[in-house]
Amino acid sequence: MSLHLGLILPNYGEGLEAERLAASAVAAEEAGFDSGWVTDHLVVPEEHAPVYGSIAEALISLGFLAGRTRRLLLGVSALIVPARNPIVALKQLTTLDLLSGGRIVTAVAAGWMEEEFETLGAPFGQRGRLLDEWLDLAAAAFEQMPGRVRFEGKLLSVDGWLAPALVRPGGPELWVAGVSRVTLRRAAKTGVWHPVALSPDELRRMAADFDGRVVLRIGVGFVVNLDYEREGLEERVHRFAEEIAPLLPSETARA
């Protein structure tokens, strides 16, 4: 198994600009990164506006970036499916599969910001069950496309035409993001778990109960003054590498 390197792209924040976003994706592609990822929020309450108030919608951002790149895989970490019309979100992903040439790899999550759900009129209390059923719907749709897609669930039902054919066999790859035991059970549907902000010890315990692929998101910071706390920074990096290496396949750990 080879090392996969992804980069979080700047689709939110005070410095959000179309050309800056596109240039970041192009630079990542030219530098040899495997994937580029955007962040998802829609309409946040005032207390979260300093971070997420200025944000380009995630799926539209992927469409924009698909037209500016050629090889880079594109995704959302993580797409909050229950905050949207789930069937429209499915159609958007299959359309992005077509327009990107099969380059969509997206993490999905149930969401956590209750006030945002209220603003959108989305069912916060049902978000977990809705995402579970949506994953079943997505699997059924990818198998039946192109053509008539039929799915009957407790919260979602579809009987309609979904085409054209998928570019990528099996459809856009879906990862399940989150850090709860419920998330692990949900990730078994797709076979890929995408944990964020877990300590190595917590990750080790939870990964032992998951029979699938684990894709980590690791934050990396940079300092302008390379002499600033150099010794302490190097010590922390080495300690982290020693802790995380046993969790990775041997080929990945050596990369």
PDB file of C-alpha atoms in Angstrom:
ATOM      1  CA  MET A   1       0.000   0.000   0.000  1.00  0.00           C
ATOM      2  CA  SER A   2       1.497   3.344  -1.043  1.00  0.00           C
ATOM      3  CA  LEU A   3       1.225   6.586   0.879  1.00  0.00           C
ATOM      4  CA  HIS A   4      -1.688   8.810  -0.230  1.00  0.00           C
ATOM      5  CA  LEU A   5      -1.147  12.550   0.282  1.00  0.00           C
ATOM      6  CA  GLY A   6      -4.122  14.900   0.339  1.00  0.00           C
ATOM      7  CA  LEU A   7      -4.286  18.656   0.882  1.00  0.00           C
ATOM      8  CA  ILE A   8      -7.046  20.777   2.434  1.00  0.00           C
ATOM      9  CA  LEU A   9      -7.874  23.581  -0.003  1.00  0.00           C
ATOM     10  CA  PRO A  10      -8.836  27.138   1.060  1.00  0.00           C
ATOM     11  CA  ASN A  11     -12.566  27.285   0.216  1.00  0.00           C
ATOM     12  CA  TYR A  12     -13.321  29.239   3.409  1.00  0.00           C
ATOM     13  CA  GLY A  13     -11.931  32.114   5.466  1.00  0.00           C
ATOM     14  CA  GLU A  14     -11.258  35.795   4.998  1.00  0.00           C
ATOM     15  CA  GLY A  15      -8.781  35.111   2.188  1.00  0.00           C
ATOM     16  CA  LEU A  16     -11.307  33.215   0.062  1.00  0.00           C
ATOM     17  CA  GLU A  17     -10.821  34.063  -3.613  1.00  0.00           C
ATOM     18  CA  ALA A  18     -11.671  32.035  -6.701  1.00  0.00           C
ATOM     19  CA  GLU A  19      -8.215  32.236  -8.268  1.00  0.00           C
ATOM     20  CA  ARG A  20      -6.473  31.533  -4.969  1.00  0.00           C
ATOM     21  CA  LEU A  21      -8.600  28.417  -4.522  1.00  0.00           C
ATOM     22  CA  ALA A  22      -7.916  27.258  -8.084  1.00  0.00           C
ATOM     23  CA  ALA A  23      -4.206  28.040  -7.835  1.00  0.00           C
ATOM     24  CA  SER A  24      -3.949  25.977  -4.646  1.00  0.00           C
ATOM     25  CA  ALA A  25      -5.495  22.961  -6.370  1.00  0.00           C
ATOM     26  CA  VAL A  26      -3.287  23.328  -9.455  1.00  0.00           C
ATOM     27  CA  ALA A  27      -0.177  23.699  -7.281  1.00  0.00           C
ATOM     28  CA  ALA A  28      -1.143  20.566  -5.316  1.00  0.00           C
ATOM     29  CA  GLU A  29      -1.581  18.647  -8.552  1.00  0.00           C
ATOM     30  CA  GLU A  30       1.730  19.824  -9.972  1.00  0.00           C
ATOM     31  CA  ALA A  31       3.514  19.019  -6.701  1.00  0.00           C
ATOM     32  CA  GLY A  32       2.338  15.411  -6.880  1.00  0.00           C
ATOM     33  CA  PHE A  33      -0.394  15.416  -4.224  1.00  0.00           C
ATOM     34  CA  ASP A  34      -3.006  12.704  -4.696  1.00  0.00           C
ATOM     35  CA  SER A  35      -6.108  14.627  -3.605  1.00  0.00           C
ATOM     36  CA  GLY A  36      -7.500  18.047  -2.691  1.00  0.00           C
ATOM     37  CA  TRP A  37     -10.255  18.590  -0.112  1.00  0.00           C
ATOM     38  CA  VAL A  38     -12.717  21.362   0.623  1.00  0.00           C
ATOM     39  CA  THR A  39     -14.649  22.023   3.832  1.00  0.00           C
ATOM     40  CA  ASP A  40     -18.437  21.945   4.198  1.00  0.00           C
ATOM     41  CA  HIS A  41     -20.744  24.410   5.915  1.00  0.00           C
ATOM     42  CA  LEU A  42     -23.713  26.299   4.502  1.00  0.00           C
ATOM     43  CA  VAL A  43     -25.285  28.979   6.740  1.00  0.00           C
ATOM     44  CA  VAL A  44     -23.693  29.087  10.189  1.00  0.00           C
ATOM     45  CA  PRO A  45     -24.815  30.961  13.327  1.00  0.00           C
ATOM     46  CA  GLU A  46     -23.062  34.178  14.274  1.00  0.00           C
ATOM     47  CA  GLU A  47     -20.717  32.615  16.819  1.00  0.00           C
ATOM     48  CA  HIS A  48     -19.142  30.463  14.097  1.00  0.00           C
ATOM     49  CA  ALA A  49     -18.992  33.225  11.497  1.00  0.00           C
ATOM     50  CA  PRO A  50     -15.359  34.206  12.240  1.00  0.00           C
ATOM     51  CA  VAL A  51     -14.258  30.782  10.933  1.00  0.00           C
ATOM     52  CA  TYR A  52     -17.004  29.497   8.613  1.00  0.00           C
ATOM     53  CA  GLY A  53     -18.999  32.617   7.769  1.00  0.00           C
ATOM     54  CA  SER A  54     -17.159  33.149   4.485  1.00  0.00           C
ATOM     55  CA  ILE A  55     -17.244  29.818   2.668  1.00  0.00           C
ATOM     56  CA  ALA A  56     -17.781  28.621  -0.889  1.00  0.00           C
ATOM     57  CA  GLU A  57     -20.334  25.795  -1.078  1.00  0.00           C
ATOM     58  CA  ALA A  58     -18.465  22.508  -1.129  1.00  0.00           C
ATOM     59  CA  LEU A  59     -19.964  20.629  -4.076  1.00  0.00           C
ATOM     60  CA  ILE A  60     -20.020  23.686  -6.321  1.00  0.00           C
ATOM     61  CA  SER A  61     -16.370  24.217  -5.364  1.00  0.00           C
ATOM     62  CA  LEU A  62     -15.550  20.688  -6.535  1.00  0.00           C
ATOM     63  CA  GLY A  63     -17.189  21.383  -9.886  1.00  0.00           C
ATOM     64  CA  PHE A  64     -15.143  24.551 -10.250  1.00  0.00           C
ATOM     65  CA  LEU A  65     -11.916  22.746  -9.340  1.00  0.00           C
ATOM     66  CA  ALA A  66     -12.676  19.826 -11.642  1.00  0.00           C
ATOM     67  CA  GLY A  67     -12.476  22.260 -14.550  1.00  0.00           C
ATOM     68  CA  ARG A  68      -9.104  23.610 -13.425  1.00  0.00           C
ATOM     69  CA  THR A  69      -7.349  20.296 -12.706  1.00  0.00           C
ATOM     70  CA  ARG A  70      -6.768  17.090 -14.652  1.00  0.00           C
ATOM     71  CA  ARG A  71      -5.446  14.396 -12.322  1.00  0.00           C
ATOM     72  CA  LEU A  72      -6.108  15.474  -8.726  1.00  0.00           C
ATOM     73  CA  LEU A  73      -8.795  13.546  -6.836  1.00  0.00           C
ATOM     74  CA  LEU A  74     -11.347  15.947  -5.346  1.00  0.00           C
ATOM     75  CA  GLY A  75     -13.429  15.582  -2.219  1.00  0.00           C
ATOM     76  CA  VAL A  76     -15.200  17.117   0.760  1.00  0.00           C
ATOM     77  CA  SER A  77     -14.049  16.452   4.303  1.00  0.00           C
ATOM     78  CA  ALA A  78     -16.717  16.001   5.277  1.00  0.00           C
ATOM     79  CA  LEU A  79     -19.989  16.478   3.362  1.00  0.00           C
ATOM     80  CA  ILE A  80     -22.885  16.915   5.814  1.00  0.00           C
ATOM     81  CA  VAL A  81     -25.477  14.967   3.830  1.00  0.00           C
ATOM     82  CA  PRO A  82     -28.428  15.340   6.294  1.00  0.00           C
ATOM     83  CA  ALA A  83     -28.165  19.152   6.116  1.00  0.00           C
ATOM     84  CA  ARG A  84     -29.107  18.968   2.432  1.00  0.00           C
ATOM     85  CA  ASN A  85     -31.785  17.355   0.327  1.00  0.00           C
ATOM     86  CA  PRO A  86     -30.156  13.893   0.348  1.00  0.00           C
ATOM     87  CA  ILE A  87     -31.421  12.862  -3.082  1.00  0.00           C
ATOM     88  CA  VAL A  88     -30.223  16.115  -4.641  1.00  0.00           C
ATOM     89  CA  ALA A  89     -26.830  15.562  -2.963  1.00  0.00           C
ATOM     90  CA  LEU A  90     -26.676  12.107  -4.565  1.00  0.00           C
ATOM     91  CA  LYS A  91     -27.427  13.565  -7.998  1.00  0.00           C
ATOM     92  CA  GLN A  92     -24.797  16.244  -7.488  1.00  0.00           C
ATOM     93  CA  LEU A  93     -22.157  13.635  -6.643  1.00  0.00           C
ATOM     94  CA  THR A  94     -22.981  11.495  -9.682  1.00  0.00           C
ATOM     95  CA  THR A  95     -22.858  14.611 -11.867  1.00  0.00           C
ATOM     96  CA  LEU A  96     -19.470  15.529 -10.410  1.00  0.00           C
ATOM     97  CA  ASP A  97     -18.305  11.994 -11.191  1.00  0.00           C
ATOM     98  CA  LEU A  98     -19.149  12.678 -14.847  1.00  0.00           C
ATOM     99  CA  LEU A  99     -17.715  16.197 -15.064  1.00  0.00           C
ATOM    100  CA  SER A 100     -14.492  15.333 -13.230  1.00  0.00           C
ATOM    101  CA  GLY A 101     -13.815  12.176 -15.200  1.00  0.00           C
ATOM    102  CA  GLY A 102     -14.319   9.961 -12.146  1.00  0.00           C
ATOM    103  CA  ARG A 103     -12.139  11.932  -9.707  1.00  0.00           C
ATOM    104  CA  ILE A 104     -14.557  12.338  -6.773  1.00  0.00           C
ATOM    105  CA  VAL A 105     -13.656  10.774  -3.405  1.00  0.00           C
ATOM    106  CA  THR A 106     -15.801  12.225  -0.640  1.00  0.00           C
ATOM    107  CA  ALA A 107     -16.084  11.775   3.112  1.00  0.00           C
ATOM    108  CA  VAL A 108     -19.595  12.067   4.546  1.00  0.00           C
ATOM    109  CA  ALA A 109     -20.746  12.819   8.081  1.00  0.00           C
ATOM    110  CA  ALA A 110     -23.917  13.346  10.094  1.00  0.00           C
ATOM    111  CA  GLY A 111     -22.987  16.854  11.264  1.00  0.00           C
ATOM    112  CA  TRP A 112     -22.745  18.525  14.652  1.00  0.00           C
ATOM    113  CA  MET A 113     -23.874  22.168  14.392  1.00  0.00           C
ATOM    114  CA  GLU A 114     -27.510  22.050  15.510  1.00  0.00           C
ATOM    115  CA  GLU A 115     -28.168  25.751  14.865  1.00  0.00           C
ATOM    116  CA  GLU A 116     -27.114  25.355  11.231  1.00  0.00           C
ATOM    117  CA  PHE A 117     -29.587  22.492  10.799  1.00  0.00           C
ATOM    118  CA  GLU A 118     -32.339  24.676  12.302  1.00  0.00           C
ATOM    119  CA  THR A 119     -31.561  27.507   9.880  1.00  0.00           C
ATOM    120  CA  LEU A 120     -31.715  25.091   6.947  1.00  0.00           C
ATOM    121  CA  GLY A 121     -34.887  23.389   8.160  1.00  0.00           C
ATOM    122  CA  ALA A 122     -33.014  20.068   8.260  1.00  0.00           C
ATOM    123  CA  PRO A 123     -33.815  17.247  10.734  1.00  0.00           C
ATOM    124  CA  PHE A 124     -31.006  17.371  13.314  1.00  0.00           C
ATOM    125  CA  GLY A 125     -32.539  14.645  15.481  1.00  0.00           C
ATOM    126  CA  GLN A 126     -32.707  12.221  12.551  1.00  0.00           C
ATOM    127  CA  ARG A 127     -29.356  13.047  11.012  1.00  0.00           C
ATOM    128  CA  GLY A 128     -27.660   9.756  11.907  1.00  0.00           C
ATOM    129  CA  ARG A 129     -30.486   7.549  10.675  1.00  0.00           C
ATOM    130  CA  LEU A 130     -30.797   9.673   7.556  1.00  0.00           C
ATOM    131  CA  LEU A 131     -27.104   9.282   6.735  1.00  0.00           C
ATOM    132  CA  ASP A 132     -27.258   5.530   7.322  1.00  0.00           C
ATOM    133  CA  GLU A 133     -30.149   5.228   4.893  1.00  0.00           C
ATOM    134  CA  TRP A 134     -28.533   7.564   2.383  1.00  0.00           C
ATOM    135  CA  LEU A 135     -25.442   5.334   2.271  1.00  0.00           C
ATOM    136  CA  ASP A 136     -27.722   2.395   1.456  1.00  0.00           C
ATOM    137  CA  LEU A 137     -29.458   4.494  -1.194  1.00  0.00           C
ATOM    138  CA  ALA A 138     -26.122   5.540  -2.725  1.00  0.00           C
ATOM    139  CA  ALA A 139     -24.950   1.922  -2.929  1.00  0.00           C
ATOM    140  CA  ALA A 140     -28.228   0.873  -4.580  1.00  0.00           C
ATOM    141  CA  ALA A 141     -28.147   3.792  -7.016  1.00  0.00           C
ATOM    142  CA  PHE A 142     -24.528   3.177  -8.047  1.00  0.00           C
ATOM    143  CA  GLU A 143     -25.407  -0.456  -8.744  1.00  0.00           C
ATOM    144  CA  GLN A 144     -28.544   0.317 -10.787  1.00  0.00           C
ATOM    145  CA  MET A 145     -27.249   3.277 -12.802  1.00  0.00           C
ATOM    146  CA  PRO A 146     -27.734   4.217 -15.546  1.00  0.00           C
ATOM    147  CA  GLY A 147     -31.467   3.878 -15.747  1.00  0.00           C
ATOM    148  CA  ARG A 148     -34.331   3.371 -13.371  1.00  0.00           C
ATOM    149  CA  VAL A 149     -33.268   3.472  -9.707  1.00  0.00           C
ATOM    150  CA  ARG A 150     -35.595   2.036  -7.083  1.00  0.00           C
ATOM    151  CA  PHE A 151     -35.015   2.261  -3.333  1.00  0.00           C
ATOM    152  CA  GLU A 152     -37.507   2.026  -0.495  1.00  0.00           C
ATOM    153  CA  GLY A 153     -36.414   3.061   2.983  1.00  0.00           C
ATOM    154  CA  LYS A 154     -38.028   4.415   6.123  1.00  0.00           C
ATOM    155  CA  LEU A 155     -36.820   7.969   5.539  1.00  0.00           C
ATOM    156  CA  LEU A 156     -35.805   7.962   1.857  1.00  0.00           C
ATOM    157  CA  SER A 157     -37.566   6.493  -1.156  1.00  0.00           C
ATOM    158  CA  VAL A 158     -36.649   6.780  -4.826  1.00  0.00           C
ATOM    159  CA  ASP A 159     -38.227   5.472  -8.001  1.00  0.00           C
ATOM    160  CA  GLY A 160     -36.847   7.412 -10.934  1.00  0.00           C
ATOM    161  CA  TRP A 161     -34.305   7.646 -13.706  1.00  0.00           C
ATOM    162  CA  LEU A 162     -30.703   8.359 -12.771  1.00  0.00           C
ATOM    163  CA  ALA A 163     -28.242   8.723 -15.643  1.00  0.00           C
ATOM    164  CA  PRO A 164     -25.780   9.015 -17.376  1.00  0.00           C
ATOM    165  CA  ALA A 165     -23.585   6.070 -16.476  1.00  0.00           C
ATOM    166  CA  LEU A 166     -20.953   6.465 -13.811  1.00  0.00           C
ATOM    167  CA  VAL A 167     -17.413   7.110 -15.028  1.00  0.00           C
ATOM    168  CA  ARG A 168     -15.794   5.468 -12.038  1.00  0.00           C
ATOM    169  CA  PRO A 169     -16.796   1.808 -11.571  1.00  0.00           C
ATOM    170  CA  GLY A 170     -18.882   1.571  -8.407  1.00  0.00           C
ATOM    171  CA  GLY A 171     -19.446   5.309  -8.290  1.00  0.00           C
ATOM    172  CA  PRO A 172     -17.694   8.044  -6.281  1.00  0.00           C
ATOM    173  CA  GLU A 173     -15.770   6.533  -3.376  1.00  0.00           C
ATOM    174  CA  LEU A 174     -17.430   7.363  -0.056  1.00  0.00           C
ATOM    175  CA  TRP A 175     -15.586   7.572   3.256  1.00  0.00           C
ATOM    176  CA  VAL A 176     -17.414   7.888   6.584  1.00  0.00           C
ATOM    177  CA  ALA A 177     -16.047  10.632   8.852  1.00  0.00           C
ATOM    178  CA  GLY A 178     -16.410  10.805  12.613  1.00  0.00           C
ATOM    179  CA  VAL A 179     -14.960   9.591  15.886  1.00  0.00           C
ATOM    180  CA  SER A 180     -17.803   7.701  17.604  1.00  0.00           C
ATOM    181  CA  ARG A 181     -18.601   4.001  17.862  1.00  0.00           C
ATOM    182  CA  VAL A 182     -21.719   4.695  15.802  1.00  0.00           C
ATOM    183  CA  THR A 183     -19.447   6.093  13.099  1.00  0.00           C
ATOM    184  CA  LEU A 184     -17.462   2.851  13.050  1.00  0.00           C
ATOM    185  CA  ARG A 185     -20.642   0.835  12.474  1.00  0.00           C
ATOM    186  CA  ARG A 186     -21.634   3.266   9.721  1.00  0.00           C
ATOM    187  CA  ALA A 187     -18.195   3.096   8.100  1.00  0.00           C
ATOM    188  CA  ALA A 188     -18.647  -0.660   7.698  1.00  0.00           C
ATOM    189  CA  LYS A 189     -21.139   0.180   4.918  1.00  0.00           C
ATOM    190  CA  THR A 190     -18.416   1.689   2.734  1.00  0.00           C
ATOM    191  CA  GLY A 191     -15.318   0.026   4.183  1.00  0.00           C
ATOM    192  CA  VAL A 192     -13.495   3.328   4.753  1.00  0.00           C
ATOM    193  CA  TRP A 193     -13.307   5.215   8.070  1.00  0.00           C
ATOM    194  CA  HIS A 194     -12.033   8.807   8.131  1.00  0.00           C
ATOM    195  CA  PRO A 195     -11.292   9.830  11.753  1.00  0.00           C
ATOM    196  CA  VAL A 196     -10.333  13.397  12.655  1.00  0.00           C
ATOM    197  CA  ALA A 197      -8.663  14.723  15.830  1.00  0.00           C
ATOM    198  CA  LEU A 198      -8.105  11.435  17.662  1.00  0.00           C
ATOM    199  CA  SER A 199      -5.048  10.767  19.780  1.00  0.00           C
ATOM    200  CA  PRO A 200      -2.891   7.793  18.746  1.00  0.00           C
ATOM    201  CA  ASP A 201      -4.137   5.790  21.742  1.00  0.00           C
ATOM    202  CA  GLU A 202      -7.803   6.459  20.940  1.00  0.00           C
ATOM    203  CA  LEU A 203      -7.210   5.691  17.279  1.00  0.00           C
ATOM    204  CA  ARG A 204      -5.483   2.424  18.119  1.00  0.00           C
ATOM    205  CA  ARG A 205      -8.366   1.257  20.333  1.00  0.00           C
ATOM    206  CA  MET A 206     -11.086   2.134  17.839  1.00  0.00           C
ATOM    207  CA  ALA A 207      -9.235   0.906  14.739  1.00  0.00           C
ATOM    208  CA  ALA A 208      -8.849  -2.506  16.373  1.00  0.00           C
ATOM    209  CA  ASP A 209     -12.628  -2.918  16.068  1.00  0.00           C
ATOM    210  CA  PHE A 210     -12.833  -1.824  12.424  1.00  0.00           C
ATOM    211  CA  ASP A 211     -12.389  -4.246   9.561  1.00  0.00           C
ATOM    212  CA  GLY A 212     -11.646  -1.806   6.759  1.00  0.00           C
ATOM    213  CA  ARG A 213      -9.411   1.013   5.569  1.00  0.00           C
ATOM    214  CA  VAL A 214      -8.581   3.900   7.909  1.00  0.00           C
ATOM    215  CA  VAL A 215      -7.747   7.248   6.280  1.00  0.00           C
ATOM    216  CA  LEU A 216      -6.236   9.780   8.686  1.00  0.00           C
ATOM    217  CA  ARG A 217      -6.421  13.547   8.509  1.00  0.00           C
ATOM    218  CA  ILE A 218      -3.317  14.964  10.173  1.00  0.00           C
ATOM    219  CA  GLY A 219      -2.875  18.679  10.776  1.00  0.00           C
ATOM    220  CA  VAL A 220       0.520  20.127   9.893  1.00  0.00           C
ATOM    221  CA  GLY A 221       1.619  23.603  10.923  1.00  0.00           C
ATOM    222  CA  PHE A 222       4.452  25.796   9.674  1.00  0.00           C
ATOM    223  CA  VAL A 223       6.468  28.515  11.397  1.00  0.00           C
ATOM    224  CA  VAL A 224       8.130  31.435   9.630  1.00  0.00           C
ATOM    225  CA  ASN A 225      11.138  31.568  11.949  1.00  0.00           C
ATOM    226  CA  LEU A 226      12.774  28.145  11.605  1.00  0.00           C
ATOM    227  CA  ASP A 227      14.816  28.700  14.770  1.00  0.00           C
ATOM    228  CA  TYR A 228      11.682  29.247  16.860  1.00  0.00           C
ATOM    229  CA  GLU A 229      11.330  26.322  19.267  1.00  0.00           C
ATOM    230  CA  ARG A 230      13.137  24.156  16.730  1.00  0.00           C
ATOM    231  CA  GLU A 231      14.236  21.588  19.275  1.00  0.00           C
ATOM    232  CA  GLY A 232      10.762  21.255  20.831  1.00  0.00           C
ATOM    233  CA  LEU A 233       9.088  21.002  17.421  1.00  0.00           C
ATOM    234  CA  GLU A 234      11.448  18.281  16.201  1.00  0.00           C
ATOM    235  CA  GLU A 235      10.924  16.315  19.405  1.00  0.00           C
ATOM    236  CA  ARG A 236       7.136  16.466  18.999  1.00  0.00           C
ATOM    237  CA  VAL A 237       7.323  15.407  15.333  1.00  0.00           C
ATOM    238  CA  HIS A 238       9.535  12.413  16.123  1.00  0.00           C
ATOM    239  CA  ARG A 239       7.308  11.374  19.026  1.00  0.00           C
ATOM    240  CA  PHE A 240       4.199  11.564  16.843  1.00  0.00           C
ATOM    241  CA  ALA A 241       5.876   9.520  14.092  1.00  0.00           C
ATOM    242  CA  GLU A 242       6.826   6.829  16.600  1.00  0.00           C
ATOM    243  CA  GLU A 243       3.266   6.685  17.956  1.00  0.00           C
ATOM    244  CA  ILE A 244       1.512   6.602  14.600  1.00  0.00           C
ATOM    245  CA  ALA A 245       3.845   4.209  12.751  1.00  0.00           C
ATOM    246  CA  PRO A 246       2.488   1.002  14.380  1.00  0.00           C
ATOM    247  CA  LEU A 247      -1.020   1.928  13.174  1.00  0.00           C
ATOM    248  CA  LEU A 248       0.011   2.040   9.507  1.00  0.00           C
ATOM    249  CA  PRO A 249       0.854  -0.744   7.046  1.00  0.00           C
ATOM    250  CA  SER A 250       4.610  -1.313   6.953  1.00  0.00           C
ATOM    251  CA  GLU A 251       4.902   0.038   3.396  1.00  0.00           C
ATOM    252  CA  THR A 252       3.097   3.235   4.344  1.00  0.00           C
ATOM    253  CA  ALA A 253       5.107   3.717   7.524  1.00  0.00           C
ATOM    254  CA  ARG A 254       8.328   3.589   5.525  1.00  0.00           C
ATOM    255  CA  ALA A 255       7.158   6.084   2.879  1.00  0.00           C
TER     256      ALA A 255
END
